[in-house]
Short mmCIF file of C-alpha atoms in Angstrom, two decimals:
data_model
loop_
_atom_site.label_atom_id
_atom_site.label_comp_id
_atom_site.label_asym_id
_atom_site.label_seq_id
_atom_site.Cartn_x
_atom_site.Cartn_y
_atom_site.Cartn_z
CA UNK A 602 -212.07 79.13 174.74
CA UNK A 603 -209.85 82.28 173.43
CA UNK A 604 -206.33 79.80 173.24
CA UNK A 605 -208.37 76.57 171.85
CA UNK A 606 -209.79 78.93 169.00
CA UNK A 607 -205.86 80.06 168.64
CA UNK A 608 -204.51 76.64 169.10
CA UNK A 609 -206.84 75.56 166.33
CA UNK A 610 -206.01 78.53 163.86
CA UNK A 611 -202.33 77.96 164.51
CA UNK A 612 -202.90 74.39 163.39
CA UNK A 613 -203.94 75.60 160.35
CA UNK A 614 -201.66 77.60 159.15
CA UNK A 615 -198.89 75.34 160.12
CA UNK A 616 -200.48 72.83 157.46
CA UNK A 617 -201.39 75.45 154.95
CA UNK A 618 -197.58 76.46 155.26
CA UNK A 619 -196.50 73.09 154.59
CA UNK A 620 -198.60 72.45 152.24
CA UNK A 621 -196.89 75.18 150.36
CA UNK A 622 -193.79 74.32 151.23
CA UNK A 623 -194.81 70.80 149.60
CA UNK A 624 -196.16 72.77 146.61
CA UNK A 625 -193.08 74.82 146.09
CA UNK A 626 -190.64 71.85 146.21
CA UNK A 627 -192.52 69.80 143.80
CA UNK A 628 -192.74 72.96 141.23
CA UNK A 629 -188.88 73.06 142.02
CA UNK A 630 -188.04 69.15 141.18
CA UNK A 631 -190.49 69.18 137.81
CA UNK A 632 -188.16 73.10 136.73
CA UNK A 633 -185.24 70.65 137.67
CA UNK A 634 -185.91 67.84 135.78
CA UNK A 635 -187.15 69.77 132.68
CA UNK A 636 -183.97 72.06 132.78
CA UNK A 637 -181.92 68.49 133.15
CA UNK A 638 -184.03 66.98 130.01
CA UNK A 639 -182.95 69.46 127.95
CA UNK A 640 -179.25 69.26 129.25
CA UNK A 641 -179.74 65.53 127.75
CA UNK A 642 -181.58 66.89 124.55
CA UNK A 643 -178.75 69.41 124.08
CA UNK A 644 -175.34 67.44 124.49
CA UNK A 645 -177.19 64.48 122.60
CA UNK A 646 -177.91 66.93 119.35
CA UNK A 647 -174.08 68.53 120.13
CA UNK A 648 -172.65 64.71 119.75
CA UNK A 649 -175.01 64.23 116.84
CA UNK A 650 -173.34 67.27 115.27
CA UNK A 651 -169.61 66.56 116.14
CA UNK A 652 -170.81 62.56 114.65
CA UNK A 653 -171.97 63.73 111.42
CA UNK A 654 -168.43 66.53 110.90
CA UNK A 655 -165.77 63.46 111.78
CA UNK A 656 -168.05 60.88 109.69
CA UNK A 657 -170.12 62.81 106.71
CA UNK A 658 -171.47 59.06 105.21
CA UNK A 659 -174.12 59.49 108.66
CA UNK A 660 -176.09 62.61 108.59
CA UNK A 661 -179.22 62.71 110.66
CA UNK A 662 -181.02 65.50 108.04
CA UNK A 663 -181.43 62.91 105.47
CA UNK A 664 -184.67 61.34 105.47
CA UNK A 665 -185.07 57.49 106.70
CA UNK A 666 -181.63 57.13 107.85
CA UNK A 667 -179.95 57.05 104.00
CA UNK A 668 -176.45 57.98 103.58
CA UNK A 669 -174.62 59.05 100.33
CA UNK A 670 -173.52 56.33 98.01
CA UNK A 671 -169.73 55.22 98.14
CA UNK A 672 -169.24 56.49 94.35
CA UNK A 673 -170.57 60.09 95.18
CA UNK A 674 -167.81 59.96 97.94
CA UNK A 675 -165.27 58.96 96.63
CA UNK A 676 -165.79 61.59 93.51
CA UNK A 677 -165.81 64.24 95.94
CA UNK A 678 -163.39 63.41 98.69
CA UNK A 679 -160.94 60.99 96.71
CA UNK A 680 -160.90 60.59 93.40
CA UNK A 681 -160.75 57.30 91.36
CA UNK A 682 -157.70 56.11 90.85
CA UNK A 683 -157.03 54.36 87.16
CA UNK A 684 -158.02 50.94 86.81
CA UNK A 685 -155.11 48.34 87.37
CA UNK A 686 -153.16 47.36 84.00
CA UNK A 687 -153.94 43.37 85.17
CA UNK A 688 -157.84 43.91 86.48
CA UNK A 689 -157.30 41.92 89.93
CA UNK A 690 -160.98 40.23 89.66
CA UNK A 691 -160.16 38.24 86.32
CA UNK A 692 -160.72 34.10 86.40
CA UNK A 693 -158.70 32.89 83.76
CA UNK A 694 -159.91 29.82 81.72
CA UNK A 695 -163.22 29.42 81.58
CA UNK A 696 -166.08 27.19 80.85
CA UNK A 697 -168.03 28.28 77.62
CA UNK A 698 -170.80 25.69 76.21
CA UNK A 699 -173.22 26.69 73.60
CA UNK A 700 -175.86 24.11 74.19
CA UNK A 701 -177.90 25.82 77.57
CA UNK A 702 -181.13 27.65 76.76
CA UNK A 703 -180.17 31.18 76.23
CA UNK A 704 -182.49 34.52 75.88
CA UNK A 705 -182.46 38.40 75.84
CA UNK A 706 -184.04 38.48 78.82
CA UNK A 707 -181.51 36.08 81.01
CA UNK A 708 -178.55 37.92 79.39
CA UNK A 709 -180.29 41.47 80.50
CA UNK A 710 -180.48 39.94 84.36
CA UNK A 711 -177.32 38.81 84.68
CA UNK A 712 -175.88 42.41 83.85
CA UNK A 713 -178.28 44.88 85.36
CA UNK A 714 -174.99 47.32 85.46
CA UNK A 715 -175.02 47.63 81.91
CA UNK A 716 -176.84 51.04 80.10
CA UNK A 717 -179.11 51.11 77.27
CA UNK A 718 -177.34 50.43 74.20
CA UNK A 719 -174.69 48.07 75.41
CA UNK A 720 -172.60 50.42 77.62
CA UNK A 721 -170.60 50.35 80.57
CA UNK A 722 -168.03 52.25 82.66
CA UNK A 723 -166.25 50.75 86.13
CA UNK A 724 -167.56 52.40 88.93
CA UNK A 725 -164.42 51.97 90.68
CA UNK A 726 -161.43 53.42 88.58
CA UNK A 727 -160.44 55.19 85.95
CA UNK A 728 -160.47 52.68 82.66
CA UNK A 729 -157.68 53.32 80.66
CA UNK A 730 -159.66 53.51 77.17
CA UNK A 731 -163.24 53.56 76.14
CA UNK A 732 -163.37 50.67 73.65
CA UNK A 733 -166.23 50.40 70.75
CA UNK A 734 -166.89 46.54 69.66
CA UNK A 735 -168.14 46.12 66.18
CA UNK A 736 -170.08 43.32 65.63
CA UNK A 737 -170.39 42.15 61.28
CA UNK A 738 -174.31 40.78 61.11
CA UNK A 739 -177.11 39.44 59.75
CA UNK A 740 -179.26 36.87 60.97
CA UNK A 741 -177.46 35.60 63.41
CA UNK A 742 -179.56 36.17 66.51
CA UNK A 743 -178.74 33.04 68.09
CA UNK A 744 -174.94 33.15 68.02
CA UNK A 745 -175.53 37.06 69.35
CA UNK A 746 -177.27 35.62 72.74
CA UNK A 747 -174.43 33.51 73.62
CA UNK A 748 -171.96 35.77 72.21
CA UNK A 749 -173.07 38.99 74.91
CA UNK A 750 -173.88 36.22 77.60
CA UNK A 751 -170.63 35.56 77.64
CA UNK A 752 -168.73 38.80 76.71
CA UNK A 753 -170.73 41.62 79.03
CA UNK A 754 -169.32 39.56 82.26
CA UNK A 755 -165.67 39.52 80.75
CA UNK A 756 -165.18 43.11 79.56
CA UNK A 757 -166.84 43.83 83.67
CA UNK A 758 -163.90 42.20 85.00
CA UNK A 759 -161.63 42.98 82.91
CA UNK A 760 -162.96 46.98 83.70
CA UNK A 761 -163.25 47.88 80.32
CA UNK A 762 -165.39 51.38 79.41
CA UNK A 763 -167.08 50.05 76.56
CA UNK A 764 -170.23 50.37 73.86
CA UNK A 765 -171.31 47.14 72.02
CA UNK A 766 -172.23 48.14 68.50
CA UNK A 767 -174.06 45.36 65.87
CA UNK A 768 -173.76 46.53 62.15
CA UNK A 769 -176.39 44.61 60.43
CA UNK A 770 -176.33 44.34 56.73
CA UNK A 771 -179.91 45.46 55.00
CA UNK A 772 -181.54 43.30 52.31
CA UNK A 773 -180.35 39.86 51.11
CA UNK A 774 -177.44 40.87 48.85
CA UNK A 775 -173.61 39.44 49.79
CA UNK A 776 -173.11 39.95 52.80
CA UNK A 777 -169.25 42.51 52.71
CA UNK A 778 -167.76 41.94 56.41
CA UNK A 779 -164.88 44.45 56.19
CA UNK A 780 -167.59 47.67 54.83
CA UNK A 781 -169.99 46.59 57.31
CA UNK A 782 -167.28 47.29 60.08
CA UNK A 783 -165.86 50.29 58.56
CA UNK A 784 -169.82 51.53 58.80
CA UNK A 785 -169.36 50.53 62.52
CA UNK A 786 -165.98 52.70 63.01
CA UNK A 787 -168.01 55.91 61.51
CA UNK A 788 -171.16 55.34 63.71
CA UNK A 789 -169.58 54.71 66.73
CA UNK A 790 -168.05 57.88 66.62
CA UNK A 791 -170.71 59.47 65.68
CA UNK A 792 -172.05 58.22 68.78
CA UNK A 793 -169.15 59.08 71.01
CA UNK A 794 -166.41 60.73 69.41
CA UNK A 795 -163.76 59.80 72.98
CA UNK A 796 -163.64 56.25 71.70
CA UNK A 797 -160.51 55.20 71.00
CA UNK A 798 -160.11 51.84 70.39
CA UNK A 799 -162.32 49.65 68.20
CA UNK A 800 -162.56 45.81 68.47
CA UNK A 801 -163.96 43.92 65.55
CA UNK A 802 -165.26 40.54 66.56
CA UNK A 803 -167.22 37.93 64.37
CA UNK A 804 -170.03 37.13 66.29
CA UNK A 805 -169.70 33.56 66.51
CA UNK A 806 -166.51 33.94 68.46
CA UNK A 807 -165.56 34.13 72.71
CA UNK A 808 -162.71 33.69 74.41
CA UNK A 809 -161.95 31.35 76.66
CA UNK A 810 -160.01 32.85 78.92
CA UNK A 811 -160.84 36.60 80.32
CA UNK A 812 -156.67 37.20 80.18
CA UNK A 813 -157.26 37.86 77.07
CA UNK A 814 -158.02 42.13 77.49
CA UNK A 815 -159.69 43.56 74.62
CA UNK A 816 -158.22 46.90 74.80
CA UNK A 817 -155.78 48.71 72.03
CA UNK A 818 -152.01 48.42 72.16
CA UNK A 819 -148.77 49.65 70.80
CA UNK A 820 -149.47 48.10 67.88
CA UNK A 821 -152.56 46.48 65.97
CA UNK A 822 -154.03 43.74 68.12
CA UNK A 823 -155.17 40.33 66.70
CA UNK A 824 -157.17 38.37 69.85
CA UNK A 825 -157.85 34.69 68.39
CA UNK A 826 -154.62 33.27 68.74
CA UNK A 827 -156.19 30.15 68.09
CA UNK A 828 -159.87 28.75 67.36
CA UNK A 829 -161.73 25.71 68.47
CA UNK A 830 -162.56 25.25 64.61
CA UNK A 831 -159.44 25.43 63.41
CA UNK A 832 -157.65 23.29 66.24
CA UNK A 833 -156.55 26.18 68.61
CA UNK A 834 -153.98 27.09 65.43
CA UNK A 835 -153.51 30.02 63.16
CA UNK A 836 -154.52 28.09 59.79
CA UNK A 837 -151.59 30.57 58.68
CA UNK A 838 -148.83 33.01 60.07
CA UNK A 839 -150.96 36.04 58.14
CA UNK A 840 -153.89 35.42 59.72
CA UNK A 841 -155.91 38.55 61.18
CA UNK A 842 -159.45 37.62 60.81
CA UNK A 843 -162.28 36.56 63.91
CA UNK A 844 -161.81 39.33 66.56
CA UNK A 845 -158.61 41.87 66.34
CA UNK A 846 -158.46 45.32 67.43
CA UNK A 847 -157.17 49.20 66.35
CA UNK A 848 -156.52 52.40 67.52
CA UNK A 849 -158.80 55.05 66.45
CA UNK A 850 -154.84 56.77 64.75
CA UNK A 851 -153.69 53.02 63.30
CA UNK A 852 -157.09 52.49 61.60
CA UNK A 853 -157.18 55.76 59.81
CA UNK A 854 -153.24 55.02 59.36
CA UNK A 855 -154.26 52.11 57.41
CA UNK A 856 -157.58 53.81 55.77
CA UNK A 857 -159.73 51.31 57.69
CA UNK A 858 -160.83 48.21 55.87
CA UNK A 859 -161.02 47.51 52.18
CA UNK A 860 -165.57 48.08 50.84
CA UNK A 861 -164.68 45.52 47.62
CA UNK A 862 -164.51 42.00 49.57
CA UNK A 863 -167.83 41.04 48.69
CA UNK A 864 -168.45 37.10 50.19
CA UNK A 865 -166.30 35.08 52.87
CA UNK A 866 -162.92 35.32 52.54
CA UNK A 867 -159.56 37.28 51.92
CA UNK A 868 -160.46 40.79 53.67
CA UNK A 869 -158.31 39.82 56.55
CA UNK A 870 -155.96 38.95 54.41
CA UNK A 871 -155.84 42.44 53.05
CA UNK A 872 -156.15 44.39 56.18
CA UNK A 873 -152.75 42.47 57.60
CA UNK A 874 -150.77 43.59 54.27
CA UNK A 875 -151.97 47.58 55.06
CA UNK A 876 -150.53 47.12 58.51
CA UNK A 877 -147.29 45.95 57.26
CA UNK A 878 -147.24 48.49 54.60
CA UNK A 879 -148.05 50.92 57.03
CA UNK A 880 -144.91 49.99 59.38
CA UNK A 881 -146.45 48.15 62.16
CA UNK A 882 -146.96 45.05 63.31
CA UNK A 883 -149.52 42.14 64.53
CA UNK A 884 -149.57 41.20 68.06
CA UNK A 885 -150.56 38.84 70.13
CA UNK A 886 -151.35 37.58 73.14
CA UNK A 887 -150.50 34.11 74.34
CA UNK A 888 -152.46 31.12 74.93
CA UNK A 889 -155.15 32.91 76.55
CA UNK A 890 -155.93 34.34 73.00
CA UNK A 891 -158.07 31.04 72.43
CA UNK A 892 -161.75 31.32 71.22
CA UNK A 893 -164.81 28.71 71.06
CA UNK A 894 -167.75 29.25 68.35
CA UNK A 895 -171.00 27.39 68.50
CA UNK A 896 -170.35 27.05 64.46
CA UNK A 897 -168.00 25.00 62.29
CA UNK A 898 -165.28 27.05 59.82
CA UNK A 899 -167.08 29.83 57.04
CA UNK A 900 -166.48 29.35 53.39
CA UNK A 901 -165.58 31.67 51.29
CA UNK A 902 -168.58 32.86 48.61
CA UNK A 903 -167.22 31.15 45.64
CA UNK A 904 -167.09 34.57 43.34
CA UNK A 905 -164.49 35.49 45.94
CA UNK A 906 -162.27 32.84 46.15
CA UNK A 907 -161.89 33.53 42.44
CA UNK A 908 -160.41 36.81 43.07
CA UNK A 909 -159.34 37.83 46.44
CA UNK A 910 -155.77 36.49 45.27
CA UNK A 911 -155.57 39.07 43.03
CA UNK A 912 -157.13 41.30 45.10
CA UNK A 913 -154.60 40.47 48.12
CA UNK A 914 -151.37 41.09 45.86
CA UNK A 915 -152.68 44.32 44.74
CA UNK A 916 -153.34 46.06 48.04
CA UNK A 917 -150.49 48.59 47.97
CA UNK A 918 -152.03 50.17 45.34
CA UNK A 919 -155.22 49.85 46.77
CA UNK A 920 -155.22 50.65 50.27
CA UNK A 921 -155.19 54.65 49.64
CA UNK A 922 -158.35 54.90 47.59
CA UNK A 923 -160.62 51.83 49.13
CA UNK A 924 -161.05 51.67 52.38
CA UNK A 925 -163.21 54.81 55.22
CA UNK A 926 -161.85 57.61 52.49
CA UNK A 927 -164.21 56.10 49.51
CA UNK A 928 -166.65 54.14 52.11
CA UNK A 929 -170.78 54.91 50.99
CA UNK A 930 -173.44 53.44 52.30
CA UNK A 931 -176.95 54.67 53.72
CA UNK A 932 -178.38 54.47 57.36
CA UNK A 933 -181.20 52.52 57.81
CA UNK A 934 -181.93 52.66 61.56
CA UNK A 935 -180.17 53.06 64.51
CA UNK A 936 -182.04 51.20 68.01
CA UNK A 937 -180.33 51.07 71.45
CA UNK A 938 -181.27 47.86 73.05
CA UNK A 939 -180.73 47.37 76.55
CA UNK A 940 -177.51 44.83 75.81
CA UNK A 941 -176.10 46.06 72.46
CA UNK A 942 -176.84 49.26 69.81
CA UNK A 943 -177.90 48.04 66.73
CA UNK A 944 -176.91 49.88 63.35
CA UNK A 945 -178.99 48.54 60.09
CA UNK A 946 -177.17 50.02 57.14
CA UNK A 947 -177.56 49.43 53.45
CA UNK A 948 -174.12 48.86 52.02
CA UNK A 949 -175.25 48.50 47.84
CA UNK A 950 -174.53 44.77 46.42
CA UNK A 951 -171.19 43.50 44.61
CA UNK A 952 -169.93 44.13 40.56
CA UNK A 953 -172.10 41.93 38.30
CA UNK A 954 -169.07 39.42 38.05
CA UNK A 955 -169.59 38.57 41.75
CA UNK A 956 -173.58 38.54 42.34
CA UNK A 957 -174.84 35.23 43.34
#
């Protein structure tokens, strides 16, 4: 009875042995696997690490997986080179029609790059000037819808840092071109003094081919080599008027633009004879430099045509006191649209002799 009691206690420690012995090497296995999980965790954080040094555009710490834009990159780690001389995305001729429906609010989608008031820099280089365009206006809101539906896209290619600017004549009197853009020359800087190129364009009036760079050279710029209205000729060999373009130092060389060519008509004239007197020269491009307009020629306002001869002839004595240095007017309002800054000034009306 003695060994069957012993026999039966030995029994059961055998089985409470193993059962520790099944106890210990299951604690064991779940210490093994833990110490193994975090092994994983450890060298999957370390590869994380050594991902994010040898490629900085992934970094795990930003929220939802976003990475640094390609701009704030490149500023930091290589920066911009300056934009080509030839812009490689240009097209060449294009198609330009004046007979689609056109609005604000179409022009204003198709360039969602563009900042409040009509500006724009290339994201990807270094432009080689910051141009100011000068618009001459006054009721004329449906030319201007064609006219920045068509330009905004061009200057983009052609990577042009630029600020649209519309000088719009107050009241009804005659309308003066040439004062209204030497307004435009002073508010623009007032606006940004780095500009350093000014473009004065008629705003009935696009190229037709995006060679054509609007940008400032060596020597006073005249764009519209040739016009739809006048046959894709110069009507003459003197011809500077629809869109040309200046250095900020050869506009004040020439005292900007005469303020007593009241009507259409012979200011153009005059601002070619202070470049020449002034030593320099037009130039041009070449048969890129056409333009299309959705309107037929301008005439002259008759009280002009009567004296802009005289006028003309005279300009060497002229030049020196007419023109930014005697330039008066009074600002109206300045309003940044989305496409375009628009500048109303009041510029006075003409001498008795010429009022209409």
């Amino acid at each position: 009875m003695t060994r069957l009691l012993l026999g039966v206690t030995l029994e059961r420690i055998c089985k409470a042995v193993l059962l520790l012995c099944l106890l210990h090497f299951l604690i064991i296995m779940i210490l093994y696997f833990d110490v193994y999980a975090q092994h994983l965790d450890f060298f999957s954080r370390f590869n994380a690490r050594n991902a994010s040094r040898a490629h900085p555009f992934f970094n795990s710490s930003r929220p939802n997986g976003t990475v640094p834009s390609y701009a704030n990159q490149s500023a930091t780690e290589k920066p911009l080179q300056t934009c080509q001389e030839t812009p490689p995305g240009l097209v060449g001729r294009l198609l330009i029609e004046f007979s689609s429906p056109m609005s604000m609010e179409r022009v204003q989608r198709e360039n969602p790059d563009v900042r409040q008031g009509g500006k724009y820099t290339p994201p990807d280089c270094l432009p080689r000037q910051k141009v100011a365009i000068l618009i001459p206006f006054r009721h004329r809101e449906h030319h201007l819808k064609y006219w920045l539906h068509y330009l905004h896209p061009i200057l983009r290619r052609q990577k042009v840092a630029y600020g649209i600017y519309i000088i719009n004549q107050f009241g009804e009197d005659t309308f003066n071109r040439a004062k209204l853009l030497n307004v435009g020359f002073l508010e623009a800087l007032k606006d940004d003094e780095e500009y350093d190129c000014f473009i004065f364009s008629d705003v009935d009036l696009v190229p037709m081919d995006d060679r054509n760079l609007y940008r400032c050279y060596e020597q006073p710029r005249h764009f519209a080599v040739g016009m739809d209205k006048f046959g894709f000729r110069l009507p003459y060999a003197g011809y500077f008027g629809g869109v040309s373009g200046l250095s900020k130092s050869q506009f004040l060389k020439i005292n900007g633009f005469p303020n007593e060519y009241w009507g259409w008509g012979g200011e153009d004239d005059d601002i070619f004879n202070r470049i020449s007197l002034n030593g320099m020269k037009v130039s041009r491009p070449d048969m890129s430099g056409t333009m299309a307009g959705p309107s037929g020629p301008t005439l002259a306002h008759p009280a002009a045509v009567s004296t802009r001869f005289t006028k003309i002839q005279n300009t060497k004595m002229t030049m020196k006191r007419d023109g930014i240095s005697s330039l008066q007017y009074r600002l109206v309002e300045v309003s940044r649209q989305p496409m375009y800054t628009n500048i109303t000034v009041e510029i006075g009306r003409p001498p008795p002799r010429l009022a209409r």
